[in-house]
Backbone as ProteinMPNN parsed JSONL, in Angstrom:
{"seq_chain_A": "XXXXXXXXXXXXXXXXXXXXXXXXXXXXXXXXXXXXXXXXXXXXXXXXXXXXXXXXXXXXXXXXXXXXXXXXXXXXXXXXXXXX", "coords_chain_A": {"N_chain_A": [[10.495, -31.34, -47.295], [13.67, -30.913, -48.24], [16.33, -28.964, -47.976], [18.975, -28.682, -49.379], [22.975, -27.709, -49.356], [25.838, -26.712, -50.075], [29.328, -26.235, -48.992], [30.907, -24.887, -50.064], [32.176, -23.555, -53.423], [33.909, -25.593, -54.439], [33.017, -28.072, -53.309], [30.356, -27.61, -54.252], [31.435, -28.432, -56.926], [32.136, -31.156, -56.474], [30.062, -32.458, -55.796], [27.985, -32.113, -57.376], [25.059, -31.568, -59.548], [21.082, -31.999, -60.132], [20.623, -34.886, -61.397], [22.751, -36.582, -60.719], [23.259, -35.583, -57.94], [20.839, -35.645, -56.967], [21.288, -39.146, -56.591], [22.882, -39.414, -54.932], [22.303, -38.361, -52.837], [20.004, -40.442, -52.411], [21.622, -42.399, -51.922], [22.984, -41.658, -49.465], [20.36, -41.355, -47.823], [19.636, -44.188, -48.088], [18.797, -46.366, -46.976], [16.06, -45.865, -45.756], [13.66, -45.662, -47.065], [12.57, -43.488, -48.777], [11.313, -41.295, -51.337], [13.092, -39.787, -53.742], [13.761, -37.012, -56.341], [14.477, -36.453, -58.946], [14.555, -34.448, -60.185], [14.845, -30.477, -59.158], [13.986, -28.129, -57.357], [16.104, -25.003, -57.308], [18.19, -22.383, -56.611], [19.497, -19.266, -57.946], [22.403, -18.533, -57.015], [25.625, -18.986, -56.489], [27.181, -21.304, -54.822], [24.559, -23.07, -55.586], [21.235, -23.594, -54.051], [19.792, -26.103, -53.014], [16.126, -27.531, -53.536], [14.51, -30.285, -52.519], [11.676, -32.272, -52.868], [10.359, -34.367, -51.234], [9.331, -37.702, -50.625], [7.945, -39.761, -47.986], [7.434, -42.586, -46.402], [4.242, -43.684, -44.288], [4.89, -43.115, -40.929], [7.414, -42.54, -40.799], [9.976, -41.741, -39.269], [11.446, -38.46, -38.442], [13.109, -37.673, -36.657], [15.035, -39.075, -36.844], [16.166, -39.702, -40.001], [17.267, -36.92, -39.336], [19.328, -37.763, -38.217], [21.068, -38.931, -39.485], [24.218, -39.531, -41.099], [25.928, -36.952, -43.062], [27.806, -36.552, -46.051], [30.762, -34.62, -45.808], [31.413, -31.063, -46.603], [28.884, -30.681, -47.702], [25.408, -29.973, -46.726], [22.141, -31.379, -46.053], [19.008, -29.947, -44.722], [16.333, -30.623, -43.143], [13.157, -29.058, -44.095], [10.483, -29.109, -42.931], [8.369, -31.934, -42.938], [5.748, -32.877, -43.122], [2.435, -34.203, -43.015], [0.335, -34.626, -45.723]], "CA_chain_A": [[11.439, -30.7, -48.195], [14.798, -31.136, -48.003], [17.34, -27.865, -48.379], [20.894, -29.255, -49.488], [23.407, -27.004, -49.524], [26.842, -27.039, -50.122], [30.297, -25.667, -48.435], [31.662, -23.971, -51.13], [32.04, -24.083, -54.942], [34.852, -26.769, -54.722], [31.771, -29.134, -52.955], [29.429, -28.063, -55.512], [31.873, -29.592, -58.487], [32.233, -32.466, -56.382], [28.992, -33.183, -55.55], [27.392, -31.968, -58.686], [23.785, -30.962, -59.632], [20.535, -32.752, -60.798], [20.493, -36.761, -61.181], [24.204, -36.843, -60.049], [23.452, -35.037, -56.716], [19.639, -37.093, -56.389], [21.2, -40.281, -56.379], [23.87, -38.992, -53.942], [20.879, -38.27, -51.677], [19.206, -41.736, -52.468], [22.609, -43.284, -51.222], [22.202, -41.628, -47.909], [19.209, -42.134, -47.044], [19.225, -45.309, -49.045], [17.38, -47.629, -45.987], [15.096, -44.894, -45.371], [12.026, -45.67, -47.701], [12.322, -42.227, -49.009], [11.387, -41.363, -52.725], [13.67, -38.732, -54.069], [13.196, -36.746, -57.331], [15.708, -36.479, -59.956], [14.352, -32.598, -60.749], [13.869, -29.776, -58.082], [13.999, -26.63, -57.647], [17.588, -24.466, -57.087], [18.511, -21.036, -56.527], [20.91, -19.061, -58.952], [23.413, -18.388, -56.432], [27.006, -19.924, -56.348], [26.921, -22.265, -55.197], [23.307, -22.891, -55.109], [20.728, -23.977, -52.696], [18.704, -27.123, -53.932], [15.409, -27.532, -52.688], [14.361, -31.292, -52.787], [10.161, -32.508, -52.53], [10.687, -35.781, -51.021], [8.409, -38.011, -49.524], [8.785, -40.874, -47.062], [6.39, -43.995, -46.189], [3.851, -42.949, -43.223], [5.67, -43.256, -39.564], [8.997, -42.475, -40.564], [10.785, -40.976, -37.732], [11.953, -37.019, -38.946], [14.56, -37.389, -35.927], [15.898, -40.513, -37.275], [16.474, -38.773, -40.767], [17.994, -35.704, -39.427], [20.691, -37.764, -37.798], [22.145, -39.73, -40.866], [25.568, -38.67, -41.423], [25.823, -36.308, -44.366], [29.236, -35.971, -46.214], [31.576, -33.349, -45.605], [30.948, -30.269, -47.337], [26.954, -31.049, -47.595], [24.508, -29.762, -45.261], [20.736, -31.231, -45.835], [17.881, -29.586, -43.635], [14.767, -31.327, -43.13], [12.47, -28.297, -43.32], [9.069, -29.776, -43.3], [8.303, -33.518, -43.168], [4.185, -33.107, -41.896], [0.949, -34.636, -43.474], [-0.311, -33.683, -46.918]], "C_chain_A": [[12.845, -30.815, -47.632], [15.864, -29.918, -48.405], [18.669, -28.647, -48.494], [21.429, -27.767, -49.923], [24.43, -27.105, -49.544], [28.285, -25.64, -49.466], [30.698, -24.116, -48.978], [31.521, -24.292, -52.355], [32.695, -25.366, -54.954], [33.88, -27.952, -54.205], [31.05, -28.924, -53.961], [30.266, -28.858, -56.335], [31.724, -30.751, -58.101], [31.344, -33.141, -56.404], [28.221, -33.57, -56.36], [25.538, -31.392, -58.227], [22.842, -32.196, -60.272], [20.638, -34.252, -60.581], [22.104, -37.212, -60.305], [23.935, -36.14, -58.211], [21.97, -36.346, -56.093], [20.021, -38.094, -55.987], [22.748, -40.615, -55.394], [23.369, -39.492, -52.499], [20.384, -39.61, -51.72], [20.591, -42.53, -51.332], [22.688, -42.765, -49.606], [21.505, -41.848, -47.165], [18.804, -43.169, -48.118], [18.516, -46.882, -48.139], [16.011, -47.048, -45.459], [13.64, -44.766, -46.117], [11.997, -44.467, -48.7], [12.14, -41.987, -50.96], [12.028, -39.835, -52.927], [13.642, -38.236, -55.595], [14.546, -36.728, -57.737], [15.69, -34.918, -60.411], [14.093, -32.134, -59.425], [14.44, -28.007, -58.507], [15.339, -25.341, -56.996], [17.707, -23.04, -57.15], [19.467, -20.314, -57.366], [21.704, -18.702, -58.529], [24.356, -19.39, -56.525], [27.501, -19.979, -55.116], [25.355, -22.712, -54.965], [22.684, -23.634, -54.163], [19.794, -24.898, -53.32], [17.403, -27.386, -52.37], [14.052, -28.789, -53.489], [12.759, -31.439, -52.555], [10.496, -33.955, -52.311], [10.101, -36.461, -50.462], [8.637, -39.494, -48.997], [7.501, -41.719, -46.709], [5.792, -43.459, -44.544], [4.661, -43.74, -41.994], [6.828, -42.986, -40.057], [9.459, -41.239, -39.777], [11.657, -39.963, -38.494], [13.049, -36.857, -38.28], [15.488, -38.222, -36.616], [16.591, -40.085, -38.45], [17.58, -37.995, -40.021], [19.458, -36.025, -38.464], [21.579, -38.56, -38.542], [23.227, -38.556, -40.838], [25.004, -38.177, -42.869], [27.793, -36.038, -44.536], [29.91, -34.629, -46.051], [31.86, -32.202, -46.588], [29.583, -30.072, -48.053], [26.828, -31.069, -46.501], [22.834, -30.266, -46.4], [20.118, -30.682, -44.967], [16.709, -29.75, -44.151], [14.03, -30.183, -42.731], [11.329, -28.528, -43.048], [8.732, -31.136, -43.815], [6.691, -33.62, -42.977], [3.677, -33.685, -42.851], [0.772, -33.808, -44.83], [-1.432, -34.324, -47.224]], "O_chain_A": [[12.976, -30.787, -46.408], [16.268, -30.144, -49.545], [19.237, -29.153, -47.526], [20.8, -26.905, -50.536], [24.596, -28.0, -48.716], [28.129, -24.421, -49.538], [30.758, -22.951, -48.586], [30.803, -25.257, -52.615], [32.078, -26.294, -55.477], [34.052, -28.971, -54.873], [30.915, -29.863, -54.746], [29.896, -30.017, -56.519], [31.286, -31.593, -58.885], [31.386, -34.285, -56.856], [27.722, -34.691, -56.459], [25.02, -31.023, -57.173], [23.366, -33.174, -60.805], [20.737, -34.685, -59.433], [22.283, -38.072, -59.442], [24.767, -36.5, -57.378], [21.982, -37.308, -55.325], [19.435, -38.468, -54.972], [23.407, -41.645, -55.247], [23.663, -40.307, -51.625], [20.369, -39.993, -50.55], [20.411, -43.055, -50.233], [22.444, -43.53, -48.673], [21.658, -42.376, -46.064], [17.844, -43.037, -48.876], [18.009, -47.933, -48.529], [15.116, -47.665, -44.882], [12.736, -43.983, -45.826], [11.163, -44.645, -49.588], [12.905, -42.574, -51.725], [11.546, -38.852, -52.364], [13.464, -39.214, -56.322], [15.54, -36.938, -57.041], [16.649, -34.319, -60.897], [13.45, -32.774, -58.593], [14.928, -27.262, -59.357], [15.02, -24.914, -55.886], [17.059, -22.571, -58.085], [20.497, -20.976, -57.494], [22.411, -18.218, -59.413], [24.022, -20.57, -56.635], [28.068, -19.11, -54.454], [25.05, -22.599, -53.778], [23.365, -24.332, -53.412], [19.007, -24.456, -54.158], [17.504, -27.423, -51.143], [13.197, -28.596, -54.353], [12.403, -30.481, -51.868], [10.896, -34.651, -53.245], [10.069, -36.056, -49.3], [9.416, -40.277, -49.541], [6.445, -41.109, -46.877], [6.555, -42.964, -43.714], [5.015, -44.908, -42.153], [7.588, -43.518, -39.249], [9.199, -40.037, -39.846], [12.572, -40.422, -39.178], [13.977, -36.19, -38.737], [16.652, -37.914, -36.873], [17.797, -39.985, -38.223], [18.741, -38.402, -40.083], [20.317, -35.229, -38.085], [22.737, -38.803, -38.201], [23.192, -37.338, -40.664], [24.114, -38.651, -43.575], [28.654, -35.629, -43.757], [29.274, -33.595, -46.255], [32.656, -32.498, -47.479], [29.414, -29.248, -48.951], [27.409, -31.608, -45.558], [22.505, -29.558, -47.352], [20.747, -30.874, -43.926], [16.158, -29.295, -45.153], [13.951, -29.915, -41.532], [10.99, -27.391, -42.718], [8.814, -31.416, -45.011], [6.38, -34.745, -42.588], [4.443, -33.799, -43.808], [1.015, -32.609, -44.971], [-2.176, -33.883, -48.099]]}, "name": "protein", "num_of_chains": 1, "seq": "XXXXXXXXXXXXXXXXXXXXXXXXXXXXXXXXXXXXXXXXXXXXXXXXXXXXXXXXXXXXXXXXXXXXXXXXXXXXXXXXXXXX"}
């Protein structure tokens, strides 16, 4: 799962919500194998807290992930990457 979260409101507008924020995320980790959803699940706070289901091709390295740059005013956290 992936928690994104953003700075402030002025990051949410920029960043946006939904397919505009997904394919944000795809462009980050866009060598990473990773399949990212276009729907998830969000909090009703302002600015809210998106909470991604994402899954990744077996061996991919969780450190390797969690050190991609992320733009400025976005925080992802990798909370759970294990076995299903």
């Amino acid at each position: 799962t992936f928690d994104i979260r953003y700075d402030n409101e002025l990051a949410h507008g920029y960043y946006g919500d939904g397919e505009k924020l997904a394919k944000l995320v795809r462009n980050i980790y866009n060598n990473k194998g990773l399949t990212i959803p276009d729907e998830f699940d969000s909090t009703p706070t302002h600015p809210p807290i998106h909470f991604m289901q994402v899954s990744a091709p077996d061996g991919t390295d969780v450190g390797d992930l969690k050190n991609v740059s992320i733009p400025e005013g976005l925080s992802i956290d990798i909370v759970d990457f294990g076995d299903e």
